[in-house]
Short mmCIF file of C-alpha atoms in Angstrom, two decimals:
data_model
loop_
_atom_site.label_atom_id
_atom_site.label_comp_id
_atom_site.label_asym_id
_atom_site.label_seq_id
_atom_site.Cartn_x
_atom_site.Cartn_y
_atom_site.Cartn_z
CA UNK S 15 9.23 8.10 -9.39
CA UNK S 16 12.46 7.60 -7.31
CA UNK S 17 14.44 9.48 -4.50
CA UNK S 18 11.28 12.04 -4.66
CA UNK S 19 12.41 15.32 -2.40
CA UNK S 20 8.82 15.64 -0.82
CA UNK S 21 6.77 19.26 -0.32
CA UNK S 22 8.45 20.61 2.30
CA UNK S 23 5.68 23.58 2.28
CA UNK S 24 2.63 22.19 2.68
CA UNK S 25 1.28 20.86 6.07
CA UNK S 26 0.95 16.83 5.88
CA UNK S 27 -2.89 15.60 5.65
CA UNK S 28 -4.51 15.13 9.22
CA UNK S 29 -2.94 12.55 11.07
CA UNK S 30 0.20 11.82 8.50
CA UNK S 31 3.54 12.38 10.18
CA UNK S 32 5.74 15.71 8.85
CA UNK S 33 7.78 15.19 6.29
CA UNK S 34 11.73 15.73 7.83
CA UNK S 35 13.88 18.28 5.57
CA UNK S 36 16.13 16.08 3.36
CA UNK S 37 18.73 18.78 3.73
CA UNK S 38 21.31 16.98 5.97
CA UNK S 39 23.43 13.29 5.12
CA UNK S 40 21.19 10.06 5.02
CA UNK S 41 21.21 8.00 8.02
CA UNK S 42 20.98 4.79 6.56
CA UNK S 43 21.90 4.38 2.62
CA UNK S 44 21.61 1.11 0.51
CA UNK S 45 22.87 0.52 -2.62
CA UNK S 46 21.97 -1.99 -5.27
CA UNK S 47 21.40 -4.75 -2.41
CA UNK S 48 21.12 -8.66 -4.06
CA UNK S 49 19.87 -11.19 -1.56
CA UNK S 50 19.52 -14.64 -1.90
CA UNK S 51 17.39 -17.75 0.50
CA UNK S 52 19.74 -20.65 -1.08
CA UNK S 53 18.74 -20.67 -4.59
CA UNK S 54 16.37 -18.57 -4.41
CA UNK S 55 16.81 -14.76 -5.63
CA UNK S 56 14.92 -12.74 -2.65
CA UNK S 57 16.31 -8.89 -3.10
CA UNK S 58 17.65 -7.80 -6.71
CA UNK S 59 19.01 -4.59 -6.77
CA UNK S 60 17.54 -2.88 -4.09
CA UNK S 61 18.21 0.81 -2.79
CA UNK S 62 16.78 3.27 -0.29
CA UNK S 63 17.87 6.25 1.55
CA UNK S 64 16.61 7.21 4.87
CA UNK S 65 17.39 10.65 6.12
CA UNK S 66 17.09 11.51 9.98
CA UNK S 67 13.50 11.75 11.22
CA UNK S 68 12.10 9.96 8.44
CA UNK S 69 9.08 7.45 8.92
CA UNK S 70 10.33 5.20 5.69
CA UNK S 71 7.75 2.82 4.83
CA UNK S 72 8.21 -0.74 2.68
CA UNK S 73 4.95 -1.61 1.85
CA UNK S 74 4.07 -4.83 -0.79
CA UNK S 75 2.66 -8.13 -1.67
CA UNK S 76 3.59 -11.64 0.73
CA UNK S 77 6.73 -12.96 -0.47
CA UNK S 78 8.25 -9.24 -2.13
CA UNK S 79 11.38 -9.21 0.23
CA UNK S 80 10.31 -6.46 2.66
CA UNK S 81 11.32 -8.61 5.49
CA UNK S 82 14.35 -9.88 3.90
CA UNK S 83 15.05 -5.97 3.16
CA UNK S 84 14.88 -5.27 6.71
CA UNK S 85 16.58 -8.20 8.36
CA UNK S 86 19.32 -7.52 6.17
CA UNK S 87 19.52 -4.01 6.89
CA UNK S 88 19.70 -5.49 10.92
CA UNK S 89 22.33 -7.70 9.79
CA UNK S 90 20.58 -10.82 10.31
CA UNK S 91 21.23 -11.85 6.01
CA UNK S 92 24.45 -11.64 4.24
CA UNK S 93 23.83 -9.90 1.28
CA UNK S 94 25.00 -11.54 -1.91
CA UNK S 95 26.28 -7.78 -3.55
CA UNK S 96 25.27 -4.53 -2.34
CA UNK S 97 25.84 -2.55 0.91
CA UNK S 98 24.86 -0.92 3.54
CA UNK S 99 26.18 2.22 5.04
CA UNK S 100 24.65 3.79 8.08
CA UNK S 101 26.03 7.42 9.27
CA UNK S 102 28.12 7.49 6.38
CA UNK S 103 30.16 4.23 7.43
CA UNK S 104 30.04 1.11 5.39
CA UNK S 105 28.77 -1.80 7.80
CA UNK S 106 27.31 -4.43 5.19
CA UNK S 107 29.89 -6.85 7.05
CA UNK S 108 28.94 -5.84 10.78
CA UNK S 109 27.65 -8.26 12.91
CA UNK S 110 24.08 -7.95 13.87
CA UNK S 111 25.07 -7.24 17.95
CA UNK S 112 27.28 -4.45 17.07
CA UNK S 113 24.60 -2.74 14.75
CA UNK S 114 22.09 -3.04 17.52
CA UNK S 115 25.18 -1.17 19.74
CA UNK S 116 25.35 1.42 17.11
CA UNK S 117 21.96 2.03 16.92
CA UNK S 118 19.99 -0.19 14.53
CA UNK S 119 17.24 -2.28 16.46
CA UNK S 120 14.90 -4.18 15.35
CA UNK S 121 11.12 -5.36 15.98
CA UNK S 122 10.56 -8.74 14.47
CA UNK S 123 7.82 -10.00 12.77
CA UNK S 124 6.35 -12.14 15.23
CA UNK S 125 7.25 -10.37 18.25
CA UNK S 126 10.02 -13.00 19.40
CA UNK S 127 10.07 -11.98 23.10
CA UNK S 128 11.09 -14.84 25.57
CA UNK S 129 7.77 -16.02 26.60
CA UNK S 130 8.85 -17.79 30.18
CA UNK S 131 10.94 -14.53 30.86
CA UNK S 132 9.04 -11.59 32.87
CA UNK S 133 7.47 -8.17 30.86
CA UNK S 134 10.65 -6.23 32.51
CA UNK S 135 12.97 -8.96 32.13
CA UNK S 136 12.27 -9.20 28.45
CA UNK S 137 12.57 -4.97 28.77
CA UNK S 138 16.45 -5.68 30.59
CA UNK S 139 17.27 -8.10 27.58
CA UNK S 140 17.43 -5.30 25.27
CA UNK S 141 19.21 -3.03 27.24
CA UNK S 142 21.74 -5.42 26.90
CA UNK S 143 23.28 -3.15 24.20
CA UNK S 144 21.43 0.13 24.46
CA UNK S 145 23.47 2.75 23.91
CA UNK S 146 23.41 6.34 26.03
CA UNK S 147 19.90 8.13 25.53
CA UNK S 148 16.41 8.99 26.69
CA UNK S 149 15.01 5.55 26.56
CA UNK S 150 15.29 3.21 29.67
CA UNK S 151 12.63 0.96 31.15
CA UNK S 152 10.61 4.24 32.90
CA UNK S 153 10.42 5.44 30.44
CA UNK S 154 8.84 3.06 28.02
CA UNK S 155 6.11 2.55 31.24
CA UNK S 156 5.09 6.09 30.67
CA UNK S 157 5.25 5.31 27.08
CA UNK S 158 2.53 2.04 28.02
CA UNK S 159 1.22 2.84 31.43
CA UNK S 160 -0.47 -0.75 31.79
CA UNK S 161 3.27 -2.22 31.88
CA UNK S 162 4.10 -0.98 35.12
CA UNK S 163 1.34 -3.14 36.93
CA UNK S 164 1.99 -6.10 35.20
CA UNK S 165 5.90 -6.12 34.79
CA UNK S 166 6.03 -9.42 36.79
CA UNK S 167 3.80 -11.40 34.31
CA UNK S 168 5.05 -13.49 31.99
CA UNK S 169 4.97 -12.43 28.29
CA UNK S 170 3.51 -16.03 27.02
CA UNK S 171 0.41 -14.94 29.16
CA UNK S 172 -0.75 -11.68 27.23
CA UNK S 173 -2.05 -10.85 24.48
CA UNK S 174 -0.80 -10.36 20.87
CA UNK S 175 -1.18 -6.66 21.07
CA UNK S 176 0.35 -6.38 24.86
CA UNK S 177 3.33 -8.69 23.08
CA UNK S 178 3.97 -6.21 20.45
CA UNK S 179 3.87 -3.52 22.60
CA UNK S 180 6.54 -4.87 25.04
CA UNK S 181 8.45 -5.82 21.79
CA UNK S 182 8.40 -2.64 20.95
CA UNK S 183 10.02 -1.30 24.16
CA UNK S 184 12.49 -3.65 24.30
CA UNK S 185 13.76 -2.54 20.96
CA UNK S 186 13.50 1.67 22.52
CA UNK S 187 15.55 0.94 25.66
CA UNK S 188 18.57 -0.09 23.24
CA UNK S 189 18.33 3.65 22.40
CA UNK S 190 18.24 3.28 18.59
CA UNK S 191 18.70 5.79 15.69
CA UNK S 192 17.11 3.67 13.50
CA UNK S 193 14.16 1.42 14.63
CA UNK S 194 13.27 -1.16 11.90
CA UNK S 195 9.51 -2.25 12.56
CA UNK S 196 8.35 -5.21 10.71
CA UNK S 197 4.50 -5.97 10.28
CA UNK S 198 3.19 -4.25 13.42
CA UNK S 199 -0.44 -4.48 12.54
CA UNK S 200 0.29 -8.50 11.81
CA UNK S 201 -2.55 -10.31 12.88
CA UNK S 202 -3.84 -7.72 15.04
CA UNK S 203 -7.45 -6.42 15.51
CA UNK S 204 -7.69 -2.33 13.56
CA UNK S 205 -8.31 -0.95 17.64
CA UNK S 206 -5.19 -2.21 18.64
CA UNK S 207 -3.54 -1.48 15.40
CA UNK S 208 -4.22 2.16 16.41
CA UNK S 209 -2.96 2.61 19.72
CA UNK S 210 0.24 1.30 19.01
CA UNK S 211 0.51 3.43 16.43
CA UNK S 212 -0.41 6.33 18.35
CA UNK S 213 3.15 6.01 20.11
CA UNK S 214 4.76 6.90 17.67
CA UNK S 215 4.70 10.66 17.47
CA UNK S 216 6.25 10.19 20.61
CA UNK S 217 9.06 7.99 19.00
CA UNK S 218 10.32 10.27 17.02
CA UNK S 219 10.13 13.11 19.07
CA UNK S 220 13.11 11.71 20.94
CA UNK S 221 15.20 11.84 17.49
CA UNK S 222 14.27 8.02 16.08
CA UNK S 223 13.82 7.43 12.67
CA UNK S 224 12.08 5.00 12.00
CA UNK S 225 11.81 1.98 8.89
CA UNK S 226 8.66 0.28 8.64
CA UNK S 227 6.98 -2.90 6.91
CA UNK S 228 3.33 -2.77 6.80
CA UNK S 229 1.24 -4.65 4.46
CA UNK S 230 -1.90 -2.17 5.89
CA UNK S 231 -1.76 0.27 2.39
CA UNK S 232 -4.00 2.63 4.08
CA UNK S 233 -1.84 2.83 7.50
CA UNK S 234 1.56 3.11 5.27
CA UNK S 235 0.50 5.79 4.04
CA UNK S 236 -1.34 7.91 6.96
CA UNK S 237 2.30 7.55 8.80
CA UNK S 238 4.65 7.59 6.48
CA UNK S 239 7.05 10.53 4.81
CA UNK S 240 8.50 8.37 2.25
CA UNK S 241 7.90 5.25 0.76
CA UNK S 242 8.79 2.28 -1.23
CA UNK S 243 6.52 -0.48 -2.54
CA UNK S 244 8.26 -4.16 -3.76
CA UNK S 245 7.27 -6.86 -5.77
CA UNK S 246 8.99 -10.06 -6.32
CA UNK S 247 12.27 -8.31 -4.50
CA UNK S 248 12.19 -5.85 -7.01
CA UNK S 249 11.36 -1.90 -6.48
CA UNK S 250 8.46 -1.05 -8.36
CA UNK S 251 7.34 2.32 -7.00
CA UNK S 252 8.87 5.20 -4.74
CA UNK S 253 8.32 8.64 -3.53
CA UNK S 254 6.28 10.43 -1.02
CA UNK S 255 2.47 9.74 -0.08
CA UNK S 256 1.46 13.31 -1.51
CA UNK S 257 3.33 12.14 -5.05
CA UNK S 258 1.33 8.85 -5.28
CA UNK S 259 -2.05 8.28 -6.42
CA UNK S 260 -4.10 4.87 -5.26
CA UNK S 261 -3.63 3.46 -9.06
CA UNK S 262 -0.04 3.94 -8.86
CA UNK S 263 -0.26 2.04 -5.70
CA UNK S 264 -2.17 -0.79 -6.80
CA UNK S 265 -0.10 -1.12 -10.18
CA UNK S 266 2.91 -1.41 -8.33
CA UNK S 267 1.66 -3.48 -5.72
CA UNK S 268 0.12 -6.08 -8.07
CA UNK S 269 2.99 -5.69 -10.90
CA UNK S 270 0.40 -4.55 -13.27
CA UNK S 271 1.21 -1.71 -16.40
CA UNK S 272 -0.84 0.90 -16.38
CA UNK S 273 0.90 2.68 -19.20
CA UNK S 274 -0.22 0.22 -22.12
CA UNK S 275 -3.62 -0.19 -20.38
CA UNK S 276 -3.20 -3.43 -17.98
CA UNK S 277 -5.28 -2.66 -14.83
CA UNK S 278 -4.80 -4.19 -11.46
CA UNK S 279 -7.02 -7.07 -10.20
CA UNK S 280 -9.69 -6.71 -7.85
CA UNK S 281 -9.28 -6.60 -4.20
CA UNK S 282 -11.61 -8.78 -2.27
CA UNK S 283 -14.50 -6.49 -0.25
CA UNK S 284 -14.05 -6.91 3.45
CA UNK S 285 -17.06 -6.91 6.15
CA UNK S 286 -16.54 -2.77 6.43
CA UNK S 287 -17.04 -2.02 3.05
CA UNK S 288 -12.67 -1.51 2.43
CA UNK S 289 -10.99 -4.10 0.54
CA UNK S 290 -7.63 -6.34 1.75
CA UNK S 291 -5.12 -4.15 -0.32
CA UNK S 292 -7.11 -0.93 1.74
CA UNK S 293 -8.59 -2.59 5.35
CA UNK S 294 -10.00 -0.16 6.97
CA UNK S 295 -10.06 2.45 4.82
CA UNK S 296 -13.21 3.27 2.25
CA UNK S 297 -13.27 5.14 -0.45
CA UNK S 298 -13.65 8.51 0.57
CA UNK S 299 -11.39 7.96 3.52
CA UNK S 300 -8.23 6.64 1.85
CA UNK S 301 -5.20 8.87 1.78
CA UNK S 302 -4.22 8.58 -2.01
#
């Protein structure tokens, strides 16, 4: 199932984000993308469209390149063959600065927010190359009213979930087209997971599109219009949430073929009753 069109006629379950109309040009096309970490072959043969308005998500296994994807998309790898072209222009060989000025920002894994620097001074650092748009530091406090209070507090002083947040404003005052969020819910409790989520209707409301890792299954696929699962820096599934059943899901996730009968291992049961592929998420709840 690849470069799946999605039903543009049907309203999205409760709580899923519209599909966009894939009428107009992609915003951000990659082709055949081959990454390598020394030796090591991280991406092979990667490709993914993203058309304005589109929640995109990479979901997948630790270790199946969805970070490498994404950093490379941001400019931060060198791709060994491939490219990247965003609003029809080739920029595999821009710089990661003057993709960020164009309008490709990024939210780390891990936050990486100058922890001895103030909550609005780490805002002002990406401003640095924001270009012209609805997002400036105002506007993320409405965004997270909390921040406003506590702008003069260092960032190494709150908590993982206040960190992401602030993270995640940094990146919207640079004004992006396309913001590339890696592992949000990382090593945050479900509650938390959820309200930061919750900001993102608002997100794309102000015409971001947005490409997202998340190793949350469940989540992926509540907010996302398209998506793409790796394995071993390979592709092994795409399409829309409505055009993908759970088994799909866990074949692809866990490389298994369903075809000649091969089924998918076990997921450990977590404390709720929901399994680590599916946290959160039981049975009768889960969107697929």
């Amino acid at each position: 199932m690849t470069e799946a069109s999605g039903r543009q006629g049907d309203d999205p379950p409760e709580g899923r984000t519209p599909a966009a109309p894939r009428g107009s040009g992609p915003l951000l096309d990659v082709r055949d993308l081959v990454v390598h970490h020394g030796q090591l072959r991280a991406l092979s043969g990667i490709s993914l469209t993203v058309y304005p308005g589109e929640v995109y998500a990479l979901i997948g296994a630790n270790g199946a390149g969805k970070s490498t994807l994404l950093r490379t998309i941001a400019g931060l790898h060198r791709p060994t063959s491939g490219s990247v072209s965003y609003e029809g222009r080739d920029v595999t060989g821009l710089r990661p600065e003057k993709r960020a000025a164009a309008g490709i920002v990024m939210v780390p894994e891990g936050r990486r927010l100058f922890p001895s620097l103030s909550l609005e001074e780490n805002l002002k650092v990406g401003a640095s190359y924001a270009r012209k748009g609805p997002w400036n530091i105002e506007r993320v406090y409405e965004l997270f009213p909390w921040m406003k209070e506590r702008r003069a507090q260092q960032t190494a002083q709150m908590s993982g979930g206040e960190q992401q947040s602030v993270a995640i404003g940094r990146a919207l005052v640079a004004n992006p087209r396309v913001l590339l969020l890696d592992e949000l819910s990382l090593g945050l409790a479900p509650v938390i997971v959820q309200r930061i989520y919750a900001m993102l209707p608002q997100v794309l409301s102000s015409g971001i599109t947005v490409l997202l890792v998340e190793q949350d299954v469940s989540q992926a696929l509540r907010v996302a219009t398209h998506l793409q699962c790796l394995l071993e820096g390979r592709s092994m599934l795409e399409g829309t949430p409505a055009e993908v059943t759970r088994a799909q899901v866990e074949a692809a996730y866990f490389g298994a073929d369903v075809a000649s009968g091969e089924h998918p291992p076990e997921t450990p049961p977590l404390a709720d009753g929901s399994n680590a592929l599916w946290p959160g998420s039981t049975p009768s709840s889960r969107a697929c």
